[in-house]
Short mmCIF file of N, CA and C in Angstrom, two decimals:
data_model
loop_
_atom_site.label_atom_id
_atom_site.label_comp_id
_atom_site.label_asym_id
_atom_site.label_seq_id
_atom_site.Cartn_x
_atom_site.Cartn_y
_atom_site.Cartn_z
N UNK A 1 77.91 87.57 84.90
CA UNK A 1 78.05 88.64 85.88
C UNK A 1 79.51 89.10 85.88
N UNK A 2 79.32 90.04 85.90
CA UNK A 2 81.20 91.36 86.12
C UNK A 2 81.77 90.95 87.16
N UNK A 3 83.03 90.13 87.09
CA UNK A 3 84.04 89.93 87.93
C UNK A 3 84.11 91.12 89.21
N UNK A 4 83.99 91.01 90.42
CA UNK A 4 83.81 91.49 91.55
C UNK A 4 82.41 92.47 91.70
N UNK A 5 81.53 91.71 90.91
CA UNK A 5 80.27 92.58 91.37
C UNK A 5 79.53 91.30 92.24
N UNK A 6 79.28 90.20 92.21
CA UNK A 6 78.90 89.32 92.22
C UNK A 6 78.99 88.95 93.95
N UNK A 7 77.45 88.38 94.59
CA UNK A 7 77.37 88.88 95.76
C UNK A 7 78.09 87.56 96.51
N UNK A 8 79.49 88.13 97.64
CA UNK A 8 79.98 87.05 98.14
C UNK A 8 79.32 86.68 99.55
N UNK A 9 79.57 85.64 100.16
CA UNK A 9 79.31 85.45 101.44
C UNK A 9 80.04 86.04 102.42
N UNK A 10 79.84 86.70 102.82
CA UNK A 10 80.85 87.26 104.43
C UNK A 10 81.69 86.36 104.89
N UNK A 11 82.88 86.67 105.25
CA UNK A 11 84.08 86.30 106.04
C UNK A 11 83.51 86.22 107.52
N UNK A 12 83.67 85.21 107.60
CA UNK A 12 83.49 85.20 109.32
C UNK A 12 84.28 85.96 109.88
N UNK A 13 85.69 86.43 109.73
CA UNK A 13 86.09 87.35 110.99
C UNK A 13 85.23 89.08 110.25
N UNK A 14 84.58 89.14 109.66
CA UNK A 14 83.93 90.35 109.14
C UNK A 14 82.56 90.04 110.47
N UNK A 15 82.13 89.08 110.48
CA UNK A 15 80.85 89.29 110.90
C UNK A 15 80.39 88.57 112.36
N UNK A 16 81.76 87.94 112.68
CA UNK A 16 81.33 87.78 114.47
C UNK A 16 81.28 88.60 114.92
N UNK A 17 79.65 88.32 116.33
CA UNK A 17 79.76 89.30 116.95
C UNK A 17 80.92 90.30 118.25
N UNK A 18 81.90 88.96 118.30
CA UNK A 18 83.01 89.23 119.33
C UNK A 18 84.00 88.91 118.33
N UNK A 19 85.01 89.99 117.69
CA UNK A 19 86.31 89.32 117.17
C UNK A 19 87.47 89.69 117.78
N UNK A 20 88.20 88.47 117.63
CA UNK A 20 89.31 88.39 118.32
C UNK A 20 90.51 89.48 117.41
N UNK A 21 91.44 89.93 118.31
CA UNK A 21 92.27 90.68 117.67
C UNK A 21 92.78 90.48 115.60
N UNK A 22 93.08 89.15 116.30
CA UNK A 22 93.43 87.97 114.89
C UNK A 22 92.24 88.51 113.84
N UNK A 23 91.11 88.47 114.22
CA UNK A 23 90.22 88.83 112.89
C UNK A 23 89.75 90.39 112.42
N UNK A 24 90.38 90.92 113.23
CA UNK A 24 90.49 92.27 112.48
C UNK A 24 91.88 92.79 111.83
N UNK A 25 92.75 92.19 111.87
CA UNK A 25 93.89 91.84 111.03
C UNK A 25 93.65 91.14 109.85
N UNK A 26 92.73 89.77 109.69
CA UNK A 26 92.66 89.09 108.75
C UNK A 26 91.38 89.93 107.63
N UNK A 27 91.01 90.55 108.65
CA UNK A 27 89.63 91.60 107.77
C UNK A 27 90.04 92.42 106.90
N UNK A 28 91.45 92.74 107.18
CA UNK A 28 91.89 94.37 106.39
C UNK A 28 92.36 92.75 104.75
N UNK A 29 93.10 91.48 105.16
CA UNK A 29 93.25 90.68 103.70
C UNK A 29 91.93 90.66 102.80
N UNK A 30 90.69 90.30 103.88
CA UNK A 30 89.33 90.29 102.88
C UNK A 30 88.84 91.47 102.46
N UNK A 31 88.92 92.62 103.13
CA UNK A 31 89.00 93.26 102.43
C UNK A 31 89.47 93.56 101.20
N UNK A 32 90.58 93.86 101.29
CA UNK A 32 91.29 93.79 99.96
C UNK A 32 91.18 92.92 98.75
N UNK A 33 90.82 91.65 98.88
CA UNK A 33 90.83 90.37 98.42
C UNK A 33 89.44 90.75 97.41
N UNK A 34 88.02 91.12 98.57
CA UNK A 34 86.80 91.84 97.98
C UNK A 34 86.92 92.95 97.01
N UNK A 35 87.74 94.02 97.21
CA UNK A 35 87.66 95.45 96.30
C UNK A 35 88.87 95.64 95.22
N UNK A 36 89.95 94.43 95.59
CA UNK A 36 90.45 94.34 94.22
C UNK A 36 90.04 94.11 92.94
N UNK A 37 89.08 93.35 92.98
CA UNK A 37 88.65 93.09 91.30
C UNK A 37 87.76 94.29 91.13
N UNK A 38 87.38 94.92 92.22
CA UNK A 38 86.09 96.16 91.74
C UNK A 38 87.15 97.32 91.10
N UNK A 39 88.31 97.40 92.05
CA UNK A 39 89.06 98.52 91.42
C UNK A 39 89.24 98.13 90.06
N UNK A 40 89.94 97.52 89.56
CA UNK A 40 90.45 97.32 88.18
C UNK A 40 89.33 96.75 87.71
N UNK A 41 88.07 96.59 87.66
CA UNK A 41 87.90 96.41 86.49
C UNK A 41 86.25 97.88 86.40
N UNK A 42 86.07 98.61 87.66
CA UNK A 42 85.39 99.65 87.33
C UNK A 42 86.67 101.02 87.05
N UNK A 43 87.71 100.81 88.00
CA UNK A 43 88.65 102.01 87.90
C UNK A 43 89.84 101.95 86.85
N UNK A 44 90.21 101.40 86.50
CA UNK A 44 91.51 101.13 85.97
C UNK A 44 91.71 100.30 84.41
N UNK A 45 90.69 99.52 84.36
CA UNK A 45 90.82 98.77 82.77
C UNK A 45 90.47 99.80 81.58
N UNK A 46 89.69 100.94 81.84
CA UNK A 46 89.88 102.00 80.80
C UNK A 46 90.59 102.66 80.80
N UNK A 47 91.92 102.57 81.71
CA UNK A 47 92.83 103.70 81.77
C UNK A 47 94.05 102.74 81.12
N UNK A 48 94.06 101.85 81.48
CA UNK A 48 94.94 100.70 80.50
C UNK A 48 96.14 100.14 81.46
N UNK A 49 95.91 100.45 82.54
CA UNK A 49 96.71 100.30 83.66
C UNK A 49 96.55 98.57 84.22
N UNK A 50 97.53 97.98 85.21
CA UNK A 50 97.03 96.71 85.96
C UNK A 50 97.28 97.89 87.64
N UNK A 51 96.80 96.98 88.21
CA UNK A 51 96.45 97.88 89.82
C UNK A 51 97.94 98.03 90.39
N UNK A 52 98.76 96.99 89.61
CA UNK A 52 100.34 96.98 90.46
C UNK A 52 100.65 98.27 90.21
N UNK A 53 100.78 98.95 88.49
CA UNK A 53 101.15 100.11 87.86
C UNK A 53 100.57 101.43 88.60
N UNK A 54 99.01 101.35 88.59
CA UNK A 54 98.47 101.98 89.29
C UNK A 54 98.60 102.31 90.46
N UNK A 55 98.87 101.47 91.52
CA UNK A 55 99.93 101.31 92.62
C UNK A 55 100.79 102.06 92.90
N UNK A 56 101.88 101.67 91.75
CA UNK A 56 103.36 102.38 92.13
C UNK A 56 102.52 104.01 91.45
N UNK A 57 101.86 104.36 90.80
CA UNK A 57 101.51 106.19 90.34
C UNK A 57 100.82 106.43 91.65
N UNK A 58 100.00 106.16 92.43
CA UNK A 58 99.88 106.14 93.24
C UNK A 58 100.84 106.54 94.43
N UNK A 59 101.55 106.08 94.55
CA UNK A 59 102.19 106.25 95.63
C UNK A 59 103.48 107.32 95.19
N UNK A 60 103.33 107.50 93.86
CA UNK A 60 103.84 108.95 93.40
C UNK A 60 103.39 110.23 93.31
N UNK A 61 101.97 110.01 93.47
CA UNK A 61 101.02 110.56 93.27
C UNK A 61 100.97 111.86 94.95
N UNK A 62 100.63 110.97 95.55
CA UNK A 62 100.08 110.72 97.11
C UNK A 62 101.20 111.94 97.78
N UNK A 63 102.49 111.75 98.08
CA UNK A 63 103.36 112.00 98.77
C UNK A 63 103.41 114.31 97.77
N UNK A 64 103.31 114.23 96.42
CA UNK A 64 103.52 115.26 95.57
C UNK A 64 102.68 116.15 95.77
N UNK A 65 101.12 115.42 95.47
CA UNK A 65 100.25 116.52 95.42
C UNK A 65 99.39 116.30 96.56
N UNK A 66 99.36 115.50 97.51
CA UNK A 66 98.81 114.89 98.19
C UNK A 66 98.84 115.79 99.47
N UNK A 67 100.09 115.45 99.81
CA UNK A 67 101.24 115.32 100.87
C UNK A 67 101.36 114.72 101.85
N UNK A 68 101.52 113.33 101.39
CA UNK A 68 101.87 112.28 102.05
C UNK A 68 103.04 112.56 102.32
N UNK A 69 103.40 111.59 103.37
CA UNK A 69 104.28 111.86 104.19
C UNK A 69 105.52 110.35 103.96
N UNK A 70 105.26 109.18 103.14
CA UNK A 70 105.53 108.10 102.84
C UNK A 70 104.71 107.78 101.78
N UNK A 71 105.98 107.76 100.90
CA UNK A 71 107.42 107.70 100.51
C UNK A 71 108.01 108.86 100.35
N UNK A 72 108.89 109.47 101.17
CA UNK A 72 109.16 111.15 101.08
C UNK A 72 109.30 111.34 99.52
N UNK A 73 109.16 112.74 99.41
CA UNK A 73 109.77 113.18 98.15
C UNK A 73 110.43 114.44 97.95
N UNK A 74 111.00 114.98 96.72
CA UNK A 74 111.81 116.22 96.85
C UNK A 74 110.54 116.98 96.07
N UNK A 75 111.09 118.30 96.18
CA UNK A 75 109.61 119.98 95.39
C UNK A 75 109.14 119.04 93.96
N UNK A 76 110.49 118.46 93.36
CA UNK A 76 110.10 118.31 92.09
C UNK A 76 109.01 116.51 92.10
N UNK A 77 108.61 116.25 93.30
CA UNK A 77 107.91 115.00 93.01
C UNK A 77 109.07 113.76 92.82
N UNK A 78 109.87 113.96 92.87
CA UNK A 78 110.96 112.48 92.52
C UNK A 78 111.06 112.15 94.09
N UNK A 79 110.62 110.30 94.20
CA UNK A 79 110.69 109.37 95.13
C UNK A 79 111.94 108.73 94.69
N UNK A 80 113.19 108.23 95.60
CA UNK A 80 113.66 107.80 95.34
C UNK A 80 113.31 106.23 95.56
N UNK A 81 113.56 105.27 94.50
CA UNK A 81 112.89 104.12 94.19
C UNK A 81 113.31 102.71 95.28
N UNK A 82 114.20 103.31 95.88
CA UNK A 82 114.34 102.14 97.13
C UNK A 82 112.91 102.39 98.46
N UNK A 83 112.76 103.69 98.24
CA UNK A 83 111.32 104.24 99.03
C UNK A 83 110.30 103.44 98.38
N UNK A 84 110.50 103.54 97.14
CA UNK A 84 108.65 103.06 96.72
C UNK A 84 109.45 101.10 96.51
N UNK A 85 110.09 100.66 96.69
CA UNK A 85 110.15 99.29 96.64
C UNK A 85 109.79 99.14 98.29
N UNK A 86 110.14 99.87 99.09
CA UNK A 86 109.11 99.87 100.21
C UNK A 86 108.81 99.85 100.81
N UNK A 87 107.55 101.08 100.56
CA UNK A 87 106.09 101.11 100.67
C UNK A 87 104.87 99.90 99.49
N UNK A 88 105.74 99.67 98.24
CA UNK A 88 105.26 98.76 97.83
C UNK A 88 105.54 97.36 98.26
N UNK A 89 106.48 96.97 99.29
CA UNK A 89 106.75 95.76 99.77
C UNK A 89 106.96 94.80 98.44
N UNK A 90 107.80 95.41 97.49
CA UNK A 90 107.97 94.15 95.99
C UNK A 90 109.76 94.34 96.04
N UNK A 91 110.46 93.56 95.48
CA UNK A 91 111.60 93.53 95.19
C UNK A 91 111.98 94.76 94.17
N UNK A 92 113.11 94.74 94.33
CA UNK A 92 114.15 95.63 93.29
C UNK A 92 113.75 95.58 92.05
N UNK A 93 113.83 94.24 91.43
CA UNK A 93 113.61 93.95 89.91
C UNK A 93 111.86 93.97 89.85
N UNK A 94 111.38 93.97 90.59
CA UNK A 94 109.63 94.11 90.33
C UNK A 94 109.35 95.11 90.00
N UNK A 95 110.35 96.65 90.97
CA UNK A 95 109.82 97.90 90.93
C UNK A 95 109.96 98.68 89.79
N UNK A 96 111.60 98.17 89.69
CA UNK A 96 112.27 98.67 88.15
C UNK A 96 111.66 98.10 86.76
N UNK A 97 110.69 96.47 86.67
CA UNK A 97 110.56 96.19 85.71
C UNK A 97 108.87 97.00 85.34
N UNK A 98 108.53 97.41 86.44
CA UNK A 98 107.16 98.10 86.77
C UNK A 98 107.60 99.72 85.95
N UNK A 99 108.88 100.06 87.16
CA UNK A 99 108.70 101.42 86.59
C UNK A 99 109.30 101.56 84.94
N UNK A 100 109.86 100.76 84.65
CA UNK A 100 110.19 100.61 82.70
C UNK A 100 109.17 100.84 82.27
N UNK A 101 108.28 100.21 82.15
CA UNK A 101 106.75 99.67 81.40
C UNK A 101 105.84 100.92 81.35
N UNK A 102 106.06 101.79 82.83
CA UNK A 102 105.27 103.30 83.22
C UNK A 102 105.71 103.77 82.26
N UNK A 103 107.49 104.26 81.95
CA UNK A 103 107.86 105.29 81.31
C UNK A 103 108.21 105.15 79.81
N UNK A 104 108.09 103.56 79.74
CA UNK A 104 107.44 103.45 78.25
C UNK A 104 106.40 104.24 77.78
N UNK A 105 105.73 103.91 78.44
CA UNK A 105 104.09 104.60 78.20
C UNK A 105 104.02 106.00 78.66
N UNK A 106 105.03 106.77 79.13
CA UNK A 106 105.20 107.83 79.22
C UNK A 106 104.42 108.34 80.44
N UNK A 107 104.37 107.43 81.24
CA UNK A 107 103.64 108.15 82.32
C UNK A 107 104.81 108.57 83.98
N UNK A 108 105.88 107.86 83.67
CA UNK A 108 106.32 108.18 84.53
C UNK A 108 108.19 108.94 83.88
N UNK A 109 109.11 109.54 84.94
CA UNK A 109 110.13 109.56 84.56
C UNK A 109 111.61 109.32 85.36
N UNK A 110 111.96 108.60 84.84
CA UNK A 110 113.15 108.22 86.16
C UNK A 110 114.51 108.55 85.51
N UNK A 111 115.68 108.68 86.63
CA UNK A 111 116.45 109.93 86.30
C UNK A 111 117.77 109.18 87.77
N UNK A 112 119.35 108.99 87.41
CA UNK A 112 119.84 108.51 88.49
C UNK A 112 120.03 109.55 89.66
N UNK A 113 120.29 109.21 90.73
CA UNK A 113 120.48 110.02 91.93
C UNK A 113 122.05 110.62 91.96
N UNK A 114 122.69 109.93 91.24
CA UNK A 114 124.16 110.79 91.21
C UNK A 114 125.04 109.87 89.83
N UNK A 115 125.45 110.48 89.35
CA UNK A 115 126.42 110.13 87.94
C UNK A 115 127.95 109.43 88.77
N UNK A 116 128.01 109.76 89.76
CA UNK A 116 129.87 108.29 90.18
C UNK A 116 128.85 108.48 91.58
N UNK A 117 130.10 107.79 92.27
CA UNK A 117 130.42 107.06 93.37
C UNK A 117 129.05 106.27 94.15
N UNK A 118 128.73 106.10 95.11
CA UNK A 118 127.94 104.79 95.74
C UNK A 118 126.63 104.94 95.49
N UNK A 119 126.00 105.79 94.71
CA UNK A 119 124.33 106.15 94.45
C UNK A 119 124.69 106.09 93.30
N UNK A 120 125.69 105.91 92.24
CA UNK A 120 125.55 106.19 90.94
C UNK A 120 124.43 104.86 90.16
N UNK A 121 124.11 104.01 90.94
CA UNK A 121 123.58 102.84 90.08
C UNK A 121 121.41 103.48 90.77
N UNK A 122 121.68 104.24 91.94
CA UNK A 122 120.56 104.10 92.58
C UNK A 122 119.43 105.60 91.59
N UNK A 123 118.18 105.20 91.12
CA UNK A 123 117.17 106.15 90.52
C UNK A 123 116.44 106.57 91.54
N UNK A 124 115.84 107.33 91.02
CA UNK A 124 114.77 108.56 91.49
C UNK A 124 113.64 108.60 90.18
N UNK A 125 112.11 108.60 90.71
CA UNK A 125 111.42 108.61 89.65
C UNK A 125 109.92 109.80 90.27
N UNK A 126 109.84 110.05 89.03
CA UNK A 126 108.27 111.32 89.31
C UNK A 126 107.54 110.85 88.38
N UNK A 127 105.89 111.33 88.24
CA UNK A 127 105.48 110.92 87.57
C UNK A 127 105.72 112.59 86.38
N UNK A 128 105.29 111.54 84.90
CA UNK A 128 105.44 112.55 83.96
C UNK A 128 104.09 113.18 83.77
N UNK A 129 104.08 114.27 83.06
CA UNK A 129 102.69 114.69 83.30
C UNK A 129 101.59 114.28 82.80
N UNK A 130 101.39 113.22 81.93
CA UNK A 130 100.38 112.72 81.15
C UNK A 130 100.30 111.22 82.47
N UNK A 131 101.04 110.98 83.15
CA UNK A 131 100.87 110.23 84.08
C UNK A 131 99.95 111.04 85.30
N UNK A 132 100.66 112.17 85.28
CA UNK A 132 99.83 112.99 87.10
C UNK A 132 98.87 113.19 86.41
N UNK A 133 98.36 113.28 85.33
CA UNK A 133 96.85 113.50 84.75
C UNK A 133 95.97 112.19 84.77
N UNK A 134 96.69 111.51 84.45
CA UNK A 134 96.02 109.73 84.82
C UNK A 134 95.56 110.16 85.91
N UNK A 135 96.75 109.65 86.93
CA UNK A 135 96.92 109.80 88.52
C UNK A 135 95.60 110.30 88.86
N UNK A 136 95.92 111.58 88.50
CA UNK A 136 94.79 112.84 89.44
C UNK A 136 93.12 111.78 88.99
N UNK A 137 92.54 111.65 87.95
CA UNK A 137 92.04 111.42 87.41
C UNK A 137 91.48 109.56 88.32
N UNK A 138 92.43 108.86 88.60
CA UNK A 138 92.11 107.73 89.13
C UNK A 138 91.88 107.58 90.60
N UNK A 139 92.88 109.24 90.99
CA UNK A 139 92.53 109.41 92.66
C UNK A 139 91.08 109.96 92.91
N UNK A 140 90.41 110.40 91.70
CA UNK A 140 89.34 111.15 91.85
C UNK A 140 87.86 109.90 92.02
N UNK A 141 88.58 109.15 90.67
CA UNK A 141 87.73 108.19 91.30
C UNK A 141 87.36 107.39 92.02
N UNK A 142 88.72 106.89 92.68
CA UNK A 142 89.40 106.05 94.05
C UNK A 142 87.93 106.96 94.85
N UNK A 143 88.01 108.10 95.08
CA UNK A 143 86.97 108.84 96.43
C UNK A 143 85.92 108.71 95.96
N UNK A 144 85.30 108.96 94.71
CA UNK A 144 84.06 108.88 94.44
C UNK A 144 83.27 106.93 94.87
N UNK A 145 84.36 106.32 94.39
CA UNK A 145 84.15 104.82 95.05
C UNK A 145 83.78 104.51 96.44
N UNK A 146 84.79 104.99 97.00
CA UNK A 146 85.27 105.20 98.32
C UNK A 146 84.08 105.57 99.19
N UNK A 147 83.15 107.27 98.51
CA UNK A 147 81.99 107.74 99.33
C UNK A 147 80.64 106.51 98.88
N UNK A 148 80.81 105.70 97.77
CA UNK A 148 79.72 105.46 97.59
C UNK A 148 79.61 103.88 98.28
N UNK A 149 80.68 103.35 98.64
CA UNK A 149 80.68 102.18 99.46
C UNK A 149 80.41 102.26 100.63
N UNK A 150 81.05 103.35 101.13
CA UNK A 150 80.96 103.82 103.08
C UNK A 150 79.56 103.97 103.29
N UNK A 151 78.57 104.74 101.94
CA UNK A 151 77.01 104.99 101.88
C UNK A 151 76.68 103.67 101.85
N UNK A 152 76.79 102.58 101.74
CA UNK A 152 76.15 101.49 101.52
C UNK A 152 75.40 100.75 100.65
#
């Protein structure tokens, strides 16, 4: 059987009939815990992505064409990358070794925020366009998922 198809048992704070504050907090972890393996391996393993990557385009994605409101961005789509370290809640060296690997692969492009003085070390990144074509493409299916779970 396909890694996250496979039928689990309910979380008890999912399915008491009285839950305490505490288990609708711990519901949004099982959640997640449940629809991670569905994402990557119905959404994302043919795109060649891991969900972290997908993640950070995502949240490049979101704010550009979206218009999200977090992680701000400028007309041209560039987040500056202390924003998406977070909204992604990962360290410095996680985000940067993340966003390398994107613009290897040409999906993303990062660019410094100023050539001297106290921002000269700090980037700014957008996605490139064979990335916002991913993107668009994975947000599309993110909803099509999305309507067919809420249906039941």
């Amino acid at each position: 059987m396909k890694r996250g198809l496979k039928q689990r048992r309910p979380a008890r704070a999912l399915t008491r009939p009285d839950p305490a504050p505490v288990d609708n907090l711990v519901s949004t972890y099982v959640a997640r815990r449940e629809l991670l393996p569905l994402l990557v391996d119905r959404l994302l393993v043919g795109a060649g992505l891991t969900f972290e990557e997908a993640e950070l385009m995502l949240e490049l994605f979101g704010p550009w064409k979206l218009g999200w409101k977090v992680p701000p961005c400028d007309p041209e789509g560039y987040v500056i990358q202390k924003a998406l370290e977070h909204v992604l809640m990962n360290s410095q060296p996680h985000v940067s070794r993340r966003v390398g690997k994107l613009e290897q692969k040409g999906y993303v492009m990062a660019k410094r925020v100023a050539r001297s003085g106290i921002l000269r070390k700090a980037h700014k990144v957008r996605l490139a366009q064979p990335g916002l074509e991913l993107t668009a493409s994975i947000w599309e299916h993110y909803k099509r998922l999305a309507e067919k779970i809420l249906q039941g």
